PDB file of C-alpha atoms in Angstrom:
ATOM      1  CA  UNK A   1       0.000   0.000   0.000  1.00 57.00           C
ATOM      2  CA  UNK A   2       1.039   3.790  -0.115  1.00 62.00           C
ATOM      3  CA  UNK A   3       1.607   3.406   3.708  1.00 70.00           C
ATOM      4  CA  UNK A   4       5.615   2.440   3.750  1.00 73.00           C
ATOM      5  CA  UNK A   5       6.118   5.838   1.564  1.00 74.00           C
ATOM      6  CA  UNK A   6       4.013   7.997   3.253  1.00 78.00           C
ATOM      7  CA  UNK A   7       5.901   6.524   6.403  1.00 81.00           C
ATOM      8  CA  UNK A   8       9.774   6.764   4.342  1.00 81.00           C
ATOM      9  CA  UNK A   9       8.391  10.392   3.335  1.00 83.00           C
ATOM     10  CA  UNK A  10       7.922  11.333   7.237  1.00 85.00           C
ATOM     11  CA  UNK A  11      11.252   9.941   8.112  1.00 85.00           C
ATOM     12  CA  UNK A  12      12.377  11.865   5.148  1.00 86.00           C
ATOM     13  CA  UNK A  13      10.973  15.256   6.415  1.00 89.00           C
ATOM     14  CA  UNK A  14      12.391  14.993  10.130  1.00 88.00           C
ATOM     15  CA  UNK A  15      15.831  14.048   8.713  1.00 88.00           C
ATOM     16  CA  UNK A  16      15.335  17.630   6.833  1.00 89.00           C
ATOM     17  CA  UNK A  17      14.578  19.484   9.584  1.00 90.00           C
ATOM     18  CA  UNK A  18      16.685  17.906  11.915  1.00 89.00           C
ATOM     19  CA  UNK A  19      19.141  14.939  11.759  1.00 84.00           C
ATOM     20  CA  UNK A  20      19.821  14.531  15.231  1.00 85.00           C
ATOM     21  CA  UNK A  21      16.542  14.022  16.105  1.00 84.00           C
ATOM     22  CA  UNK A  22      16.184  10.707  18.282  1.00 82.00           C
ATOM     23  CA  UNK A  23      12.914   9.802  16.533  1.00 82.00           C
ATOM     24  CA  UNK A  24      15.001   9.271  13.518  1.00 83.00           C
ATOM     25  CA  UNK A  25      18.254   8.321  14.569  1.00 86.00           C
ATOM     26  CA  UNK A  26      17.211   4.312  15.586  1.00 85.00           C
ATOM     27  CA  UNK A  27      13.915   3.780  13.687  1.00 82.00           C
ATOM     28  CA  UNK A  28      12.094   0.167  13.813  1.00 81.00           C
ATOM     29  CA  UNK A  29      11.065  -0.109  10.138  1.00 75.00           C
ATOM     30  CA  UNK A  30       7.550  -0.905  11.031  1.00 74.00           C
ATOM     31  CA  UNK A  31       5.554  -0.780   7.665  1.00 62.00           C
ATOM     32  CA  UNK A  32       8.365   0.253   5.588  1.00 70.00           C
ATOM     33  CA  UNK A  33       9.870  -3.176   6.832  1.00 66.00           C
ATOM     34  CA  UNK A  34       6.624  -5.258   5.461  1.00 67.00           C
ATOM     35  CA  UNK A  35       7.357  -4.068   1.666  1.00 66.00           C
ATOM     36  CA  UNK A  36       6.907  -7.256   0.045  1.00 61.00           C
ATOM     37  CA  UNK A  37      10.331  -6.758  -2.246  1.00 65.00           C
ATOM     38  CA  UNK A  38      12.353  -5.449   0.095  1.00 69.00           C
ATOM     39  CA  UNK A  39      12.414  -2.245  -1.431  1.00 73.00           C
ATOM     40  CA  UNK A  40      11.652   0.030   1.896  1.00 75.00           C
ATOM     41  CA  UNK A  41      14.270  -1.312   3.755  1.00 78.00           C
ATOM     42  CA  UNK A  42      16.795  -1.126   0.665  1.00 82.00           C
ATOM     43  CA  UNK A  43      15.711   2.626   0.288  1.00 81.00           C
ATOM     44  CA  UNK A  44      16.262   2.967   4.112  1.00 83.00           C
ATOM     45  CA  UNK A  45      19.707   1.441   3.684  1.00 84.00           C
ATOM     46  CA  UNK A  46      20.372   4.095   0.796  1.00 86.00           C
ATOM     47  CA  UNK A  47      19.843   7.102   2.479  1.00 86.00           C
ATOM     48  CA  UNK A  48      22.168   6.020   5.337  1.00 87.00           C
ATOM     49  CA  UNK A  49      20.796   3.533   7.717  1.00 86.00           C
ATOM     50  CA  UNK A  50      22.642   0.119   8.629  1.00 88.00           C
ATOM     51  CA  UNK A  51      20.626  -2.538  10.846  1.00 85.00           C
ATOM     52  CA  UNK A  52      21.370  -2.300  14.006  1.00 84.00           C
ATOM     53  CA  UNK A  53      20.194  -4.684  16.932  1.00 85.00           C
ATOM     54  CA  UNK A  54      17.191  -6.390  15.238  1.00 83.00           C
ATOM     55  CA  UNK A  55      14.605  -4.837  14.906  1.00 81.00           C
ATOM     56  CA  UNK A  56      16.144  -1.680  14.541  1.00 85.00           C
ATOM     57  CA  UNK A  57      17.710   0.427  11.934  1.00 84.00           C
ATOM     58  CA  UNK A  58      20.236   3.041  12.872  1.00 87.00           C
ATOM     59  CA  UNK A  59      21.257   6.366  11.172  1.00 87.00           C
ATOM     60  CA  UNK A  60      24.730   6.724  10.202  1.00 85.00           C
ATOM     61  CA  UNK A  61      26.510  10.234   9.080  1.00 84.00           C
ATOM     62  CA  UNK A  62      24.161  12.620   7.660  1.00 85.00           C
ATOM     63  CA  UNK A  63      24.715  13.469   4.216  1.00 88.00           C
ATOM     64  CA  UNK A  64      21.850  16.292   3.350  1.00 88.00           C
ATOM     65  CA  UNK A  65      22.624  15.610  -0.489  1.00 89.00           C
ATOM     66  CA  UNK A  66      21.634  12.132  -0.577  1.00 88.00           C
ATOM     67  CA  UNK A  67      18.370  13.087   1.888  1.00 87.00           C
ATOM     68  CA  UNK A  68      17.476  15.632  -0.543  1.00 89.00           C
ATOM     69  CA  UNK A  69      17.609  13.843  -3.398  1.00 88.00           C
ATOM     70  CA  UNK A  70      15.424  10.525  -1.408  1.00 86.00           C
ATOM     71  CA  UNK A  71      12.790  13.445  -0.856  1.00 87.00           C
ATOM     72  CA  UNK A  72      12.897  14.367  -4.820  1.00 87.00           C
ATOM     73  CA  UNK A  73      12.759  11.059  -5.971  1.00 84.00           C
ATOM     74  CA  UNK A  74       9.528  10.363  -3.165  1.00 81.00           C
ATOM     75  CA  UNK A  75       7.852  13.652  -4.544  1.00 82.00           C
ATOM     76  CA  UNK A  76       8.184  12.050  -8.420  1.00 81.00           C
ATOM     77  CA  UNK A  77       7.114   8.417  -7.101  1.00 77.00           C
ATOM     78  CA  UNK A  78       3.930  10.175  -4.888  1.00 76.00           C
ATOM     79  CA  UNK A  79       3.001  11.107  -8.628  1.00 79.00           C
ATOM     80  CA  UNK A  80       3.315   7.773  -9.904  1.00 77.00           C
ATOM     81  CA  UNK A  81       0.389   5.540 -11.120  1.00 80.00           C
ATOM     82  CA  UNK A  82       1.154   2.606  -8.543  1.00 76.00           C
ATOM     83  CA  UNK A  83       1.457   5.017  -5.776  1.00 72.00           C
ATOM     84  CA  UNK A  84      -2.082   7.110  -6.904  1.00 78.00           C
ATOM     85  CA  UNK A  85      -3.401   3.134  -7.050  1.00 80.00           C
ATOM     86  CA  UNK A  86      -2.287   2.069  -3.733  1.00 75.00           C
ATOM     87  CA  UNK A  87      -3.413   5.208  -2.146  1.00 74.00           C
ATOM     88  CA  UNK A  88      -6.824   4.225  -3.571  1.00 79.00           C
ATOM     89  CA  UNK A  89      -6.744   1.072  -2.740  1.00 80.00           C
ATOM     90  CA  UNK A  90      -5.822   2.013   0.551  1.00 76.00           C
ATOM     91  CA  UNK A  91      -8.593   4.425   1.248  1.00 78.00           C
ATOM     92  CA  UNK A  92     -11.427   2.286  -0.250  1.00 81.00           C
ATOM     93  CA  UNK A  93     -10.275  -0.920   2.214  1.00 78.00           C
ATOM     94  CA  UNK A  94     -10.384   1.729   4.274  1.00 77.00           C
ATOM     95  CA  UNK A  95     -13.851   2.651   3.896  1.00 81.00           C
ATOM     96  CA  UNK A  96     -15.348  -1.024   3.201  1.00 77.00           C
ATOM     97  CA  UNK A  97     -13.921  -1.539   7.202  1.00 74.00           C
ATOM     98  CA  UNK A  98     -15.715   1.969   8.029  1.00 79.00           C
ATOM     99  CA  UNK A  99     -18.737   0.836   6.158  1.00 77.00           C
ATOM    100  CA  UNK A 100     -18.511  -2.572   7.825  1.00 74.00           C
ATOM    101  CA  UNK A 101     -18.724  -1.362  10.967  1.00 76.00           C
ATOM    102  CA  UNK A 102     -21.734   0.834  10.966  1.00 80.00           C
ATOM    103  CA  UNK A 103     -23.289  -2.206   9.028  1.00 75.00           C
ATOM    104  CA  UNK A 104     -22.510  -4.536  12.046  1.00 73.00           C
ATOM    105  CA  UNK A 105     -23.996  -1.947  14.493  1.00 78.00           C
ATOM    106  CA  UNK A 106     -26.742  -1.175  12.627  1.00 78.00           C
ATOM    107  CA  UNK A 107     -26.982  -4.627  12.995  1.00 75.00           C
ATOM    108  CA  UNK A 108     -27.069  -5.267  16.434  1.00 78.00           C
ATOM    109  CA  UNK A 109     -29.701  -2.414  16.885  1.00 83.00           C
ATOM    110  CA  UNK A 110     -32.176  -5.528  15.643  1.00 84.00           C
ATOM    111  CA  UNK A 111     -32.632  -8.449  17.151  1.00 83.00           C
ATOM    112  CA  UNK A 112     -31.890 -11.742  15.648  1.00 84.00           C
ATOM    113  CA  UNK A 113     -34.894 -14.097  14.539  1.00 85.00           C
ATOM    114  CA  UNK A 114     -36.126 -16.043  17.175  1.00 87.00           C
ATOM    115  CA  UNK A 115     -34.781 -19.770  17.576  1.00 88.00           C
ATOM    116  CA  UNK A 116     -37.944 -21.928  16.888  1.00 88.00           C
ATOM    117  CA  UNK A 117     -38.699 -23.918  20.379  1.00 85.00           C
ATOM    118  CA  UNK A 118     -40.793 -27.189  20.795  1.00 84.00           C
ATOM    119  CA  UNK A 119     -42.406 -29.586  18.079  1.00 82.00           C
ATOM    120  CA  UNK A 120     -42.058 -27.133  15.397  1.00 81.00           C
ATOM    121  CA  UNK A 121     -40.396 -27.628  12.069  1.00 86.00           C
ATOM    122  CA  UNK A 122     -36.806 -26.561  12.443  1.00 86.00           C
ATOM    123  CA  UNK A 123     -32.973 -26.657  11.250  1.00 85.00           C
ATOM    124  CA  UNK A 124     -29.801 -26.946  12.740  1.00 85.00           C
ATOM    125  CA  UNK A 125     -27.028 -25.404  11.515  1.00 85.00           C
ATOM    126  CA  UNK A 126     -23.291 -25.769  12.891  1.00 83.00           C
ATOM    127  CA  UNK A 127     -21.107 -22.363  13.040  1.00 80.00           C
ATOM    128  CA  UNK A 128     -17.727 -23.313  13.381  1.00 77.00           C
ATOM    129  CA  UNK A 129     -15.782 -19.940  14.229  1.00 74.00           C
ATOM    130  CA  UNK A 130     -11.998 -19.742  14.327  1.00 71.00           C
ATOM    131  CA  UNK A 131     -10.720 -18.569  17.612  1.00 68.00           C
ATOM    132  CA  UNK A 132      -8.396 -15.673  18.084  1.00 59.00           C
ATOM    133  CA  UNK A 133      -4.964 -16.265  19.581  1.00 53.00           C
ATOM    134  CA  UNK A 134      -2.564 -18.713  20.331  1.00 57.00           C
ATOM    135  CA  UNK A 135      -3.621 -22.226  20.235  1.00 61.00           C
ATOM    136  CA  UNK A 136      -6.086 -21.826  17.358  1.00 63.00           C
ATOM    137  CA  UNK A 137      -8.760 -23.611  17.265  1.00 68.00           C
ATOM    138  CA  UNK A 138     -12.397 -23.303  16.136  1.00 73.00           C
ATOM    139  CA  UNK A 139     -15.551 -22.107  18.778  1.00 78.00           C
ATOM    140  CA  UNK A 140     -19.013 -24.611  18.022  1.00 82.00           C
ATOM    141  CA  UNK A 141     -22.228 -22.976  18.511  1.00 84.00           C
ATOM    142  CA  UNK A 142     -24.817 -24.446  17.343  1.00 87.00           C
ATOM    143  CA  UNK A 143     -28.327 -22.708  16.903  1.00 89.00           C
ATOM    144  CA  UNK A 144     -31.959 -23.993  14.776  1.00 90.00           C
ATOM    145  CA  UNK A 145     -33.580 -21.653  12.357  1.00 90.00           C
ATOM    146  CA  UNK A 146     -37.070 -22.076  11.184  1.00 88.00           C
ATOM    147  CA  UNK A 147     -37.837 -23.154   7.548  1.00 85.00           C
ATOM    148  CA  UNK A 148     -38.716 -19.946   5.994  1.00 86.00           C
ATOM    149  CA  UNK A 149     -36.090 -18.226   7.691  1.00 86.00           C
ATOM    150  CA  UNK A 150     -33.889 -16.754   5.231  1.00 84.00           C
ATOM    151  CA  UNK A 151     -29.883 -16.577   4.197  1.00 82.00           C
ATOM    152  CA  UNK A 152     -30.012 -13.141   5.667  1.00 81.00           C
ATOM    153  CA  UNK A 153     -31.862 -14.181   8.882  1.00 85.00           C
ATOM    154  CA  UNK A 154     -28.781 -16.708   9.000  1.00 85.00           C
ATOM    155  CA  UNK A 155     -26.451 -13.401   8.096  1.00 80.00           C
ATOM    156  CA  UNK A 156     -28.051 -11.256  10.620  1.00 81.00           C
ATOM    157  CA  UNK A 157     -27.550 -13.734  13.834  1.00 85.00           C
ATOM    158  CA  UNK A 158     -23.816 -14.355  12.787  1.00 81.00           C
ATOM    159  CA  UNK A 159     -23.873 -10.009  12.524  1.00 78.00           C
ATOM    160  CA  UNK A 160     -25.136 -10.191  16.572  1.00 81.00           C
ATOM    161  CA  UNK A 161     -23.066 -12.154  17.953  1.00 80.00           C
ATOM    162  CA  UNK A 162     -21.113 -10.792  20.747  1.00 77.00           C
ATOM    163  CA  UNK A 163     -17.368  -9.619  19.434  1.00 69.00           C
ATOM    164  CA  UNK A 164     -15.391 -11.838  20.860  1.00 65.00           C
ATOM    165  CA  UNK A 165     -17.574 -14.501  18.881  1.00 67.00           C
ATOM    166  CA  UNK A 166     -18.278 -12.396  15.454  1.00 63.00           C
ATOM    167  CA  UNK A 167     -15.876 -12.394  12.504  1.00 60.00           C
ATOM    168  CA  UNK A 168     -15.683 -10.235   9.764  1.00 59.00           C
ATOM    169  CA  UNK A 169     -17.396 -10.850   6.890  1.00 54.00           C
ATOM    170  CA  UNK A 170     -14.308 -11.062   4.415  1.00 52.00           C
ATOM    171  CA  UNK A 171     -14.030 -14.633   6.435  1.00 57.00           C
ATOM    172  CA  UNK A 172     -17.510 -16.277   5.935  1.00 59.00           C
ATOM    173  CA  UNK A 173     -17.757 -19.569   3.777  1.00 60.00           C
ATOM    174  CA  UNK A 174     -20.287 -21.388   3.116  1.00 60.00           C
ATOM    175  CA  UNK A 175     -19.811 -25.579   3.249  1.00 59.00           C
ATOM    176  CA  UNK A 176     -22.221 -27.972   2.790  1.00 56.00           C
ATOM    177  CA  UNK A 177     -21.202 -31.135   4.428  1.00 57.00           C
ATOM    178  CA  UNK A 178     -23.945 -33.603   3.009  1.00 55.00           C
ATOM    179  CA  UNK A 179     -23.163 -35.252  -0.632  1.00 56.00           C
ATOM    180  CA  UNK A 180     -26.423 -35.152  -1.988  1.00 53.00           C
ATOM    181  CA  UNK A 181     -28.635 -31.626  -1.844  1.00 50.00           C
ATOM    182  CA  UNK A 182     -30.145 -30.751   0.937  1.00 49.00           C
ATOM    183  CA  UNK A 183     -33.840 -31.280   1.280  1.00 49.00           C
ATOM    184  CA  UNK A 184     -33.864 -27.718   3.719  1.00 47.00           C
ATOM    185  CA  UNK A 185     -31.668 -25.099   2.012  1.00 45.00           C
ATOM    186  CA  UNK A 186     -30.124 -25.019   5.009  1.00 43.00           C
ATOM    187  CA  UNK A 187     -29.071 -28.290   5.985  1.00 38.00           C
ATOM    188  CA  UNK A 188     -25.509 -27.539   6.223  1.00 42.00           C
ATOM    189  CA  UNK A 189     -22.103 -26.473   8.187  1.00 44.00           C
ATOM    190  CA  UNK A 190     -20.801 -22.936   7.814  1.00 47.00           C
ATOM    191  CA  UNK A 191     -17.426 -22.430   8.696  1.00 45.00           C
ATOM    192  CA  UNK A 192     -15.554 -19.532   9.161  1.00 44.00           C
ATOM    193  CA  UNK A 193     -12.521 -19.720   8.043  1.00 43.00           C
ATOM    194  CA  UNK A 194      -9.491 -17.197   7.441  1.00 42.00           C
ATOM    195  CA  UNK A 195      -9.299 -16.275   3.797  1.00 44.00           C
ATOM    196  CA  UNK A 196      -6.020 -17.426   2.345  1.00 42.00           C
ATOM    197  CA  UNK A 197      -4.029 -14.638   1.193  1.00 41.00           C
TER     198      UNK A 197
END
């Protein structure tokens, strides 16, 4: 994203105004560290910084020529076409998590369709939710819906649960576990899973 060079463009600026500044003088790369090839750490390295004790990256002799020209060629790349699309890119993930969000509360202002008790004609489905942390795992709840509920009744109760039970939306799948069609449309196992990236 345009993240690491809005970040190399800060550390850029402070080396301008003043090189002896301790916020730049032992940096931990952070997102200019996490540029897939490498190149925000080899720019680092080119305007003067040598790795120090890992994590950290530490400024050597200032040389305002070589700063000066990193800042011109970050002013050209800002103009770029992959910069302008990752800055894009950036700000509409961006929004889609903003959006997300007031989706999921708007949400949880509505209650959930109510779970079908007694006799009545009803279907279990399985939720199989990864858990957060170390260890792993995957949380079981289990809950019935009635048959005319709908996909977005289904939607809506996995929307209110609480947070430490909800995932995002990005990681919903559905999986059928039956071989033949089910004779309910939802006679089935969702699992959430963790999109592979």
């Amino acid at each position: 994203g345009s993240g690491a060079l809005d970040a190399v463009e800060r550390v850029i600026d402070k080396l301008i105004r003043n090189p002896n500044d301790e916020t730049v003088k032992v940096l931990m790369p952070g997102v200019i560290g996490k540029v897939a090839d490498g190149s925000g750490l080899e720019f680092l390295r080119a305007i003067g910084y040598k790795p120090g004790k890992k994590p950290f990256f530490v400024y050597g002799r200032h040389d305002p020529a070589i700063v000066w020209m990193a800042k011109a060629s970050l002013e050209k790349a800002r103009t770029g076409f992959e910069y302008q699309m990752a800055a894009a890119l950036d700000a509409s993930e961006a929004t889609a998590h903003q959006d997300a969000s007031v989706a999921v509360a708007a949400m949880r202002q509505k209650a959930a369709v109510p779970e079908p008790t007694g006799t009545s004609l009803k279907t279990r489905i399985v939720f199989h939710l990864p858990k957060g942390g170390p260890g792993g795992g995957a949380m079981r709840i289990e809950r019935h819906f009635a048959p005319d509920d709908a996909l977005a009744d289904v939607v809506h109760f996995l929307g209110t649960l609480p947070n430490h039970q909800s995932q995002e939306s990005t990681q919903w799948e559905l999986v059928e576990d039956t071989k033949a069609p089910p004779f309910w449309w939802c006679v089935c196992l969702v699992r959430l899973a963790t999109p592979v990236r």
